[in-house]
Amino acid sequence: MAVTQLNYPVDGSKITIKDNQLIVPDNPILGYIKGDGIGPDIMHACLRIWDAAIKKAYDGQRKIHWMELFMGEAAAEKYNGNIFPDETRNALQELIVSIKGPLTTPVGGGFRSLNVTLRQELDLYACVRPVRYYEGVPSPLCHPELIDVVIFRENTEDVYAGIEYQSGSPEMRKVEKFLKEEMGATFFDDAGLGIKPISPFGSKRLVRKAIQYAIKNKRESVTLVHKGNIMKYTEGAFRNWGYEVAREEFGDYTITEEELYSQYGGKQPEGKIVIKDRIADIIFQLMLLRPNEFDVIATMNLNGDYLSDAIAAEVGGMGIAPGANIGDHVAVFEATHGTAPKYANLDKVNPGSLLFSGVDMLEYMGWIRAADLITLAYPKVIAKKIVTYDFARQMTGAKEVSTSGFADELISEIEKGIDLSALRKERKAAIEQERNDL
Ligand code: NAP
């Protein structure tokens, strides 16, 4: 008989889909996976913060019924060494919305990345990483407040597809023979070989999601990031398919950057999103020098991986960068950093990345008031210079607290209450001012 380790909370109801929309009850069951290394520390802290914000925002009328799921080391203990049990995979699909901590992946051998497996098996094809600045957070930039981008990274293709052949292996020899003898390719003997599949289907559904997000959230541009000048039939094709989706499916909502200048004299027409593209290497420079020119970014798997970490560093580092893996409805939100094993169980690290992934999750569920409470209470704690070790070492006069200590401080700010409507107005005015200035 199959081992069952899951307990469905009896008072909760499942999220459902109707007419292509998420239907979220007031008592939804959500899955959570603590993860390895520092995962349990940050998950315990964040569960308390999310619950406090929901309770405050909805006066106890709404409540998440959390259900623990197991992956990685914790799963291996419970399921006889199985690190990704079927019942975890099924529950992630059935519950629709879940959140996870980081999972260990050995380099250069052992099992394949669990995160990659998760994304591919549940077809969570878009990795969505919003990066914005929170006042008071230490940053290496003079104007980190200019950064407010959402990166859509393709999650299922590219060199992450796992089509790789080890140097000297019989498979590698076979591919080498085919490439050299039949295709006329030239490369050094014994080279390890990797294949980079980029398809019209995978590229278009990712760009479609990015444009839909831009329309829904009234964003100004979608930038396709690629290295198409070198890899013409993969990265270059991604760019072409991206423009094709914009033109064929969103023609009423989008214009190209070329049209912006040739037809509109450089003045963006009201309600139109500009579709542009940039080469992958220059985008790293532009995100440092002129970050306010970028809004939503759509790119392939490897570019997206590098770029999201680099941009996260500009606003304070991996400790606070959130992320989500989203398919057509099923979504697994996640901390973007790894398991930082040297800090495991020390109650030391920054819970920000998981915390803000949870904020994005609340927004995905339509629980905006709870999400805003956290987003607005957070800078109040940072303003008091109460921070975890990673920020403390970059600030003068900081008071360093533990992961759980930071959660206590944030919960106490949340419980004091915040005038959300006044702050929302203030934030909207600031964004409008910034856009006008631009
Ligand atoms: P890492 O775990 O992200 O840690 C690298 C460094 O980043 C840490 O030593 C620490 O810097 C800083 N850091 C990470 N999380 C932090 C937090 N919450 N607060 C403050 N600082 C934080 O990267 P890694 O050491 O390369 O990877 C370790 C394991 O995690 C590997 O098995 C890797 O495969 C896995 N991983 C998993 C995921 C995922 O599950 N999504 C993502 C990436 C990596 P300092 O040492 O400077 O303090």
XYZ file of C-alpha atoms and ligand atoms in Angstrom:
486
model
C 0.000 0.000 0.000
C 1.246 3.507 -0.864
C 2.565 5.532 2.075
C 0.401 8.563 2.859
C 1.936 11.390 4.798
C -0.469 14.208 4.009
C -3.208 15.580 6.237
C -5.839 17.666 4.492
C -7.070 20.351 6.958
C -10.715 19.565 7.673
C -11.875 23.190 8.006
C -10.363 24.376 4.728
C -11.752 24.353 1.171
C -9.821 23.897 -2.031
C -9.205 26.693 -4.532
C -10.977 25.910 -7.809
C -10.979 27.159 -11.398
C -14.132 28.411 -13.121
C -14.292 30.052 -16.538
C -10.511 30.185 -16.584
C -10.493 32.177 -13.313
C -9.192 31.242 -9.881
C -12.016 30.938 -7.319
C -10.526 31.458 -3.867
C -12.733 30.673 -0.859
C -12.259 32.555 2.449
C -10.743 29.407 3.989
C -8.458 28.073 1.233
C -6.131 25.115 1.732
C -2.647 26.072 0.541
C 0.359 23.781 0.333
C 3.703 24.662 1.843
C 7.078 22.942 1.584
C 9.613 24.036 4.180
C 12.596 23.041 2.063
C 16.153 22.178 3.082
C 18.896 24.109 4.924
C 17.551 27.497 6.001
C 14.103 26.603 4.579
C 12.443 25.651 7.890
C 13.726 28.819 9.644
C 12.338 31.197 7.025
C 9.116 29.227 6.507
C 8.237 29.243 10.224
C 8.812 33.006 10.372
C 6.835 33.735 7.194
C 3.827 31.577 8.042
C 3.407 33.696 11.195
C 3.721 36.961 9.236
C 1.287 35.989 6.455
C -1.283 34.735 8.995
C -0.994 37.937 11.046
C -1.460 40.125 7.965
C -4.509 38.151 6.783
C -6.079 38.254 10.226
C -5.555 42.008 10.507
C -6.636 42.773 6.934
C -9.876 40.779 7.034
C -10.743 40.891 10.743
C -10.511 37.133 11.003
C -13.002 36.591 8.140
C -10.341 34.988 5.974
C -7.778 32.382 6.951
C -5.383 30.130 5.082
C -5.500 26.477 6.122
C -1.913 25.393 5.588
C -1.070 21.881 4.532
C 2.519 20.687 4.766
C 3.863 18.891 1.695
C 7.240 17.226 1.434
C 10.070 17.501 -1.081
C 13.825 17.135 -0.801
C 15.503 15.908 2.380
C 12.289 15.976 4.453
C 10.530 13.863 1.814
C 13.422 11.374 1.711
C 12.972 10.762 5.443
C 9.227 10.194 5.165
C 9.005 8.365 1.846
C 11.898 5.888 1.954
C 14.393 8.065 0.122
C 11.957 9.476 -2.446
C 12.713 13.206 -2.724
C 9.720 14.094 -4.892
C 6.849 11.753 -3.974
C 3.850 11.379 -6.260
C 1.467 12.539 -3.569
C 3.367 15.836 -3.238
C 3.200 16.337 -7.002
C -0.531 15.510 -7.027
C -1.287 17.769 -4.065
C 0.555 20.721 -5.665
C -1.656 20.281 -8.697
C -4.847 19.751 -6.719
C -4.374 22.677 -4.312
C -3.413 24.982 -7.235
C -1.543 27.523 -5.061
C 1.465 26.549 -2.916
C 4.702 28.014 -1.597
C 8.101 26.447 -1.039
C 11.458 27.052 0.569
C 14.782 26.253 -1.163
C 15.870 22.707 -2.014
C 19.368 21.238 -2.225
C 20.858 20.347 -5.617
C 24.338 18.803 -5.849
C 26.613 20.269 -8.560
C 27.950 18.057 -11.380
C 26.320 14.791 -10.369
C 23.745 13.066 -8.152
C 20.095 13.752 -8.833
C 18.852 16.363 -11.249
C 17.759 19.737 -9.807
C 14.527 19.223 -7.915
C 13.433 22.741 -8.787
C 13.893 22.078 -12.489
C 12.033 18.769 -12.136
C 9.175 20.476 -10.319
C 8.842 23.156 -12.999
C 8.932 20.654 -15.827
C 6.667 18.004 -14.337
C 3.932 20.478 -13.373
C 4.561 22.487 -16.548
C 5.069 25.680 -14.533
C 6.416 27.388 -17.595
C 6.790 30.955 -16.351
C 9.186 31.899 -13.588
C 7.938 35.300 -12.475
C 10.329 37.457 -10.457
C 9.258 40.973 -9.533
C 12.137 43.156 -8.375
C 11.462 46.495 -6.709
C 13.115 48.614 -4.092
C 11.956 48.974 -0.491
C 12.976 52.212 1.129
C 15.803 51.869 3.615
C 17.178 48.580 2.277
C 20.941 48.891 1.650
C 21.760 48.902 -2.078
C 24.949 49.408 -4.139
C 23.113 51.832 -6.482
C 22.670 55.612 -6.129
C 19.039 55.360 -7.248
C 17.746 51.864 -6.503
C 14.225 53.319 -6.323
C 14.268 53.476 -10.147
C 14.079 49.680 -10.287
C 10.611 48.224 -10.628
C 10.687 45.325 -13.071
C 8.971 41.973 -13.369
C 11.028 39.273 -15.048
C 9.236 36.450 -16.890
C 11.774 33.690 -17.321
C 10.884 30.677 -19.478
C 11.055 27.670 -17.187
C 10.895 24.502 -19.261
C 13.324 24.812 -22.192
C 16.807 26.063 -23.050
C 19.940 24.399 -21.685
C 17.858 23.468 -18.617
C 15.974 20.836 -20.628
C 18.548 18.321 -19.408
C 19.763 17.172 -22.847
C 23.444 16.909 -21.984
C 26.079 14.299 -22.795
C 29.119 13.732 -20.639
C 32.563 13.928 -22.244
C 33.686 10.460 -23.361
C 30.306 8.758 -22.793
C 28.894 6.476 -25.555
C 25.961 8.921 -26.002
C 28.345 11.829 -26.449
C 30.356 9.840 -29.015
C 27.183 9.125 -30.984
C 26.084 12.780 -31.016
C 29.648 13.897 -31.824
C 29.798 11.501 -34.786
C 26.450 12.719 -36.103
C 27.365 16.389 -35.726
C 30.834 16.073 -37.229
C 30.192 13.537 -39.965
C 26.652 14.331 -41.020
C 26.262 18.001 -40.123
C 29.812 19.189 -40.808
C 30.184 20.703 -37.341
C 33.670 21.346 -35.970
C 34.620 21.327 -32.292
C 37.352 19.851 -30.081
C 37.374 16.099 -29.475
C 35.840 14.871 -26.224
C 33.769 17.986 -25.707
C 30.840 17.499 -23.352
C 27.731 18.380 -25.349
C 24.522 20.181 -24.406
C 21.440 20.904 -26.494
C 19.488 24.151 -26.288
C 15.890 23.626 -27.428
C 13.850 26.831 -27.893
C 10.425 26.260 -29.452
C 7.743 28.545 -30.872
C 5.229 26.986 -28.438
C 7.411 27.521 -25.336
C 8.503 31.021 -26.356
C 5.070 32.246 -27.341
C 3.238 31.083 -24.228
C 5.869 32.787 -22.054
C 5.713 36.089 -23.950
C 1.895 35.845 -23.976
C 1.890 35.611 -20.171
C 4.257 38.578 -19.887
C 2.080 40.743 -22.161
C -1.099 39.695 -20.338
C 0.562 40.704 -17.071
C 1.637 44.045 -18.550
C -1.915 44.769 -19.738
C -3.525 43.751 -16.441
C -1.093 45.753 -14.352
C -0.959 48.795 -16.648
C 2.752 48.413 -17.276
C 4.388 50.468 -20.017
C 6.686 48.092 -21.855
C 7.673 44.468 -22.395
C 11.328 43.902 -23.306
C 12.379 40.660 -25.014
C 15.903 39.834 -23.838
C 17.925 37.505 -26.077
C 21.364 36.770 -27.484
C 19.997 36.429 -31.011
C 22.984 38.088 -32.640
C 24.973 34.908 -31.856
C 22.366 32.159 -31.372
C 20.094 33.055 -34.265
C 17.842 30.011 -34.437
C 17.214 29.746 -30.708
C 17.561 33.135 -29.005
C 16.964 35.106 -32.210
C 13.904 33.005 -32.924
C 12.592 33.695 -29.395
C 12.722 37.399 -30.176
C 10.909 36.956 -33.491
C 8.196 34.754 -31.973
C 7.779 37.306 -29.172
C 7.081 40.102 -31.648
C 4.763 37.756 -33.530
C 2.616 37.076 -30.432
C 2.436 40.798 -29.664
C 1.396 41.642 -33.211
C -1.027 38.780 -33.825
C -2.672 38.410 -30.407
C -2.311 41.830 -28.779
C -2.310 44.170 -31.763
C -4.844 46.498 -30.082
C -2.717 46.866 -26.978
C 0.855 46.968 -28.222
C 3.190 48.902 -30.502
C 6.825 48.171 -31.240
C 9.609 50.505 -30.193
C 10.257 51.119 -33.882
C 6.620 52.247 -34.349
C 6.860 54.421 -31.238
C 9.402 56.594 -33.037
C 8.314 56.213 -36.675
C 4.570 56.705 -36.081
C 4.176 58.415 -32.701
C 7.189 60.724 -32.570
C 8.515 58.945 -29.476
C 5.425 59.795 -27.378
C 3.818 56.658 -25.990
C 0.093 56.605 -26.845
C -2.248 56.175 -23.871
C -3.071 52.518 -23.170
C -0.425 51.061 -25.506
C 2.398 48.868 -24.294
C 5.718 49.206 -26.104
C 7.317 45.912 -27.170
C 11.072 46.201 -27.493
C 14.092 43.915 -27.402
C 17.606 44.099 -26.037
C 20.650 41.869 -26.402
C 21.312 39.861 -23.231
C 24.738 41.327 -22.439
C 23.758 44.981 -22.751
C 20.698 44.555 -20.546
C 22.982 43.963 -17.544
C 24.585 47.350 -18.155
C 21.280 49.086 -18.839
C 19.718 47.728 -15.661
C 22.516 49.472 -13.761
C 22.605 52.718 -15.724
C 19.006 53.310 -16.855
C 16.799 50.806 -15.019
C 13.685 52.958 -15.294
C 13.514 52.201 -19.034
C 12.490 48.621 -18.232
C 9.218 47.410 -16.877
C 8.348 43.815 -17.799
C 11.113 41.586 -19.172
C 10.476 38.304 -21.029
C 13.428 36.017 -21.617
C 14.658 32.448 -21.888
C 15.663 30.188 -19.028
C 19.418 30.834 -18.659
C 19.305 34.577 -19.351
C 16.435 34.887 -16.895
C 18.327 33.017 -14.206
C 21.375 35.300 -14.427
C 19.421 38.472 -14.923
C 17.008 38.035 -12.029
C 19.834 37.436 -9.543
C 21.797 40.420 -10.873
C 18.818 42.777 -10.671
C 17.916 41.453 -7.225
C 21.418 42.409 -6.065
C 20.732 45.999 -7.136
C 17.883 46.335 -4.641
C 19.452 44.555 -1.683
C 20.339 41.007 -2.713
C 18.980 37.506 -2.828
C 17.744 37.763 0.743
C 14.670 39.719 -0.388
C 14.073 38.717 -4.017
C 10.741 36.903 -4.477
C 9.746 34.441 -7.181
C 7.014 32.162 -8.483
C 6.681 29.299 -10.934
C 3.364 29.618 -12.728
C 1.635 27.429 -15.296
C -1.795 28.033 -16.749
C -3.246 28.158 -13.208
C -1.129 26.053 -10.878
C 1.439 28.226 -9.116
C 4.281 27.375 -6.760
C 5.728 30.492 -5.147
C 9.287 30.175 -3.856
C 12.271 31.800 -2.215
C 14.735 32.517 -5.027
C 17.889 31.923 -2.996
C 19.277 28.502 -2.125
C 19.493 26.514 1.083
C 22.563 28.410 2.455
C 23.527 25.252 4.413
C 26.055 27.005 6.651
C 23.193 28.994 8.223
C 20.746 26.068 8.570
C 18.843 26.047 11.878
C 20.684 29.125 13.188
C 17.556 31.345 12.991
C 19.780 33.898 11.308
C 18.956 34.593 7.671
C 16.701 37.125 6.001
C 13.172 35.799 5.486
C 12.472 38.529 2.875
C 12.646 36.440 -0.289
C 10.085 33.906 0.935
C 8.088 36.662 2.618
C 7.645 38.662 -0.586
C 7.001 35.501 -2.599
C 4.102 35.047 -0.181
C 3.017 38.644 -0.819
C 2.930 37.868 -4.546
C 0.981 34.725 -3.716
C -1.613 36.757 -1.791
C -1.893 39.077 -4.805
C -2.293 36.073 -7.111
C -5.196 34.967 -4.895
C -6.683 38.459 -5.017
C -6.023 39.097 -1.296
C -4.579 42.513 -1.993
C -5.263 44.099 1.385
C -3.207 41.482 3.233
C -0.418 41.778 0.642
C -0.358 45.570 0.964
C -0.242 45.407 4.752
C 3.012 43.470 4.601
C 4.496 45.608 1.817
C 3.750 48.799 3.731
C 4.700 47.569 7.200
C 8.061 46.226 5.958
C 9.799 49.592 5.335
C 8.692 50.745 8.796
C 10.802 47.987 10.369
C 13.720 48.672 8.019
C 13.498 52.404 8.824
C 14.165 51.505 12.471
C 17.289 49.702 11.186
C 16.020 46.441 12.651
C 17.413 43.921 10.179
C 18.939 40.459 9.782
C 22.717 39.945 9.520
C 22.938 40.397 5.739
C 21.538 43.924 5.817
C 23.191 44.753 9.150
C 26.645 44.310 7.642
C 25.850 46.887 4.987
C 24.320 49.498 7.315
C 25.697 51.734 10.028
C 23.898 51.716 13.356
C 21.794 48.672 12.524
C 20.230 46.485 15.196
C 20.788 42.900 14.062
C 17.968 40.481 14.833
C 17.310 36.818 14.128
C 14.908 35.517 11.487
C 12.205 35.016 14.110
C 13.078 38.339 15.749
C 12.530 40.117 12.437
C 9.183 38.347 12.076
C 8.175 39.539 15.579
C 9.006 43.146 14.673
C 7.105 42.996 11.409
C 4.072 41.372 13.006
C 4.001 44.064 15.657
C 3.979 46.765 12.908
C 1.220 44.876 11.052
C -0.857 44.591 14.217
C -0.583 48.327 14.886
C -2.480 48.784 11.613
C -1.710 50.997 8.645
C -3.881 53.524 6.834
C -3.814 51.591 3.574
C -5.884 54.001 1.501
C -3.698 57.014 2.386
C -0.542 55.064 1.669
C -1.908 53.664 -1.586
C -2.741 57.201 -2.752
C 0.738 58.361 -1.799
C 2.309 55.439 -3.679
C 0.153 55.984 -6.769
C 1.045 59.699 -6.816
C 4.755 58.873 -6.503
C 4.569 56.405 -9.410
C 2.683 58.911 -11.576
C 5.196 61.624 -10.738
C 8.073 59.315 -11.629
C 6.430 58.378 -14.945
C 5.744 62.024 -15.783
C 9.353 62.905 -15.024
C 10.461 60.054 -17.262
P 22.543 30.086 -1.580
O 22.010 28.985 -0.766
O 21.540 31.035 -2.153
O 23.550 30.895 -0.660
C 24.531 31.769 -1.173
C 24.718 32.923 -0.241
O 23.639 33.841 -0.426
C 24.666 32.586 1.251
O 25.869 32.057 1.711
C 24.334 33.957 1.806
O 25.434 34.852 1.680
C 23.320 34.470 0.802
N 21.939 34.124 1.151
C 21.160 33.140 0.629
N 19.959 33.161 1.216
C 19.970 34.171 2.091
C 19.011 34.690 2.997
N 17.774 34.193 3.102
N 19.373 35.727 3.773
C 20.583 36.268 3.673
N 21.543 35.833 2.847
C 21.235 34.787 2.065
O 23.407 29.551 -2.793
P 24.405 28.311 -2.886
O 25.228 28.270 -1.642
O 25.033 28.446 -4.195
O 23.444 27.045 -2.922
C 23.194 26.174 -1.821
C 22.204 25.087 -2.261
O 20.950 25.678 -2.611
C 22.651 24.310 -3.495
O 22.309 22.952 -3.294
C 21.802 24.889 -4.626
O 21.590 23.997 -5.674
C 20.522 25.186 -3.889
N 19.691 26.220 -4.539
C 18.351 26.057 -4.475
C 17.508 27.018 -5.021
C 16.022 26.800 -4.919
O 15.602 25.881 -4.269
N 15.213 27.647 -5.520
C 18.029 28.157 -5.607
C 19.429 28.327 -5.632
C 20.237 27.345 -5.075
P 26.604 35.093 2.763
O 27.352 33.822 2.893
O 27.404 36.178 2.116
O 25.987 35.532 4.037
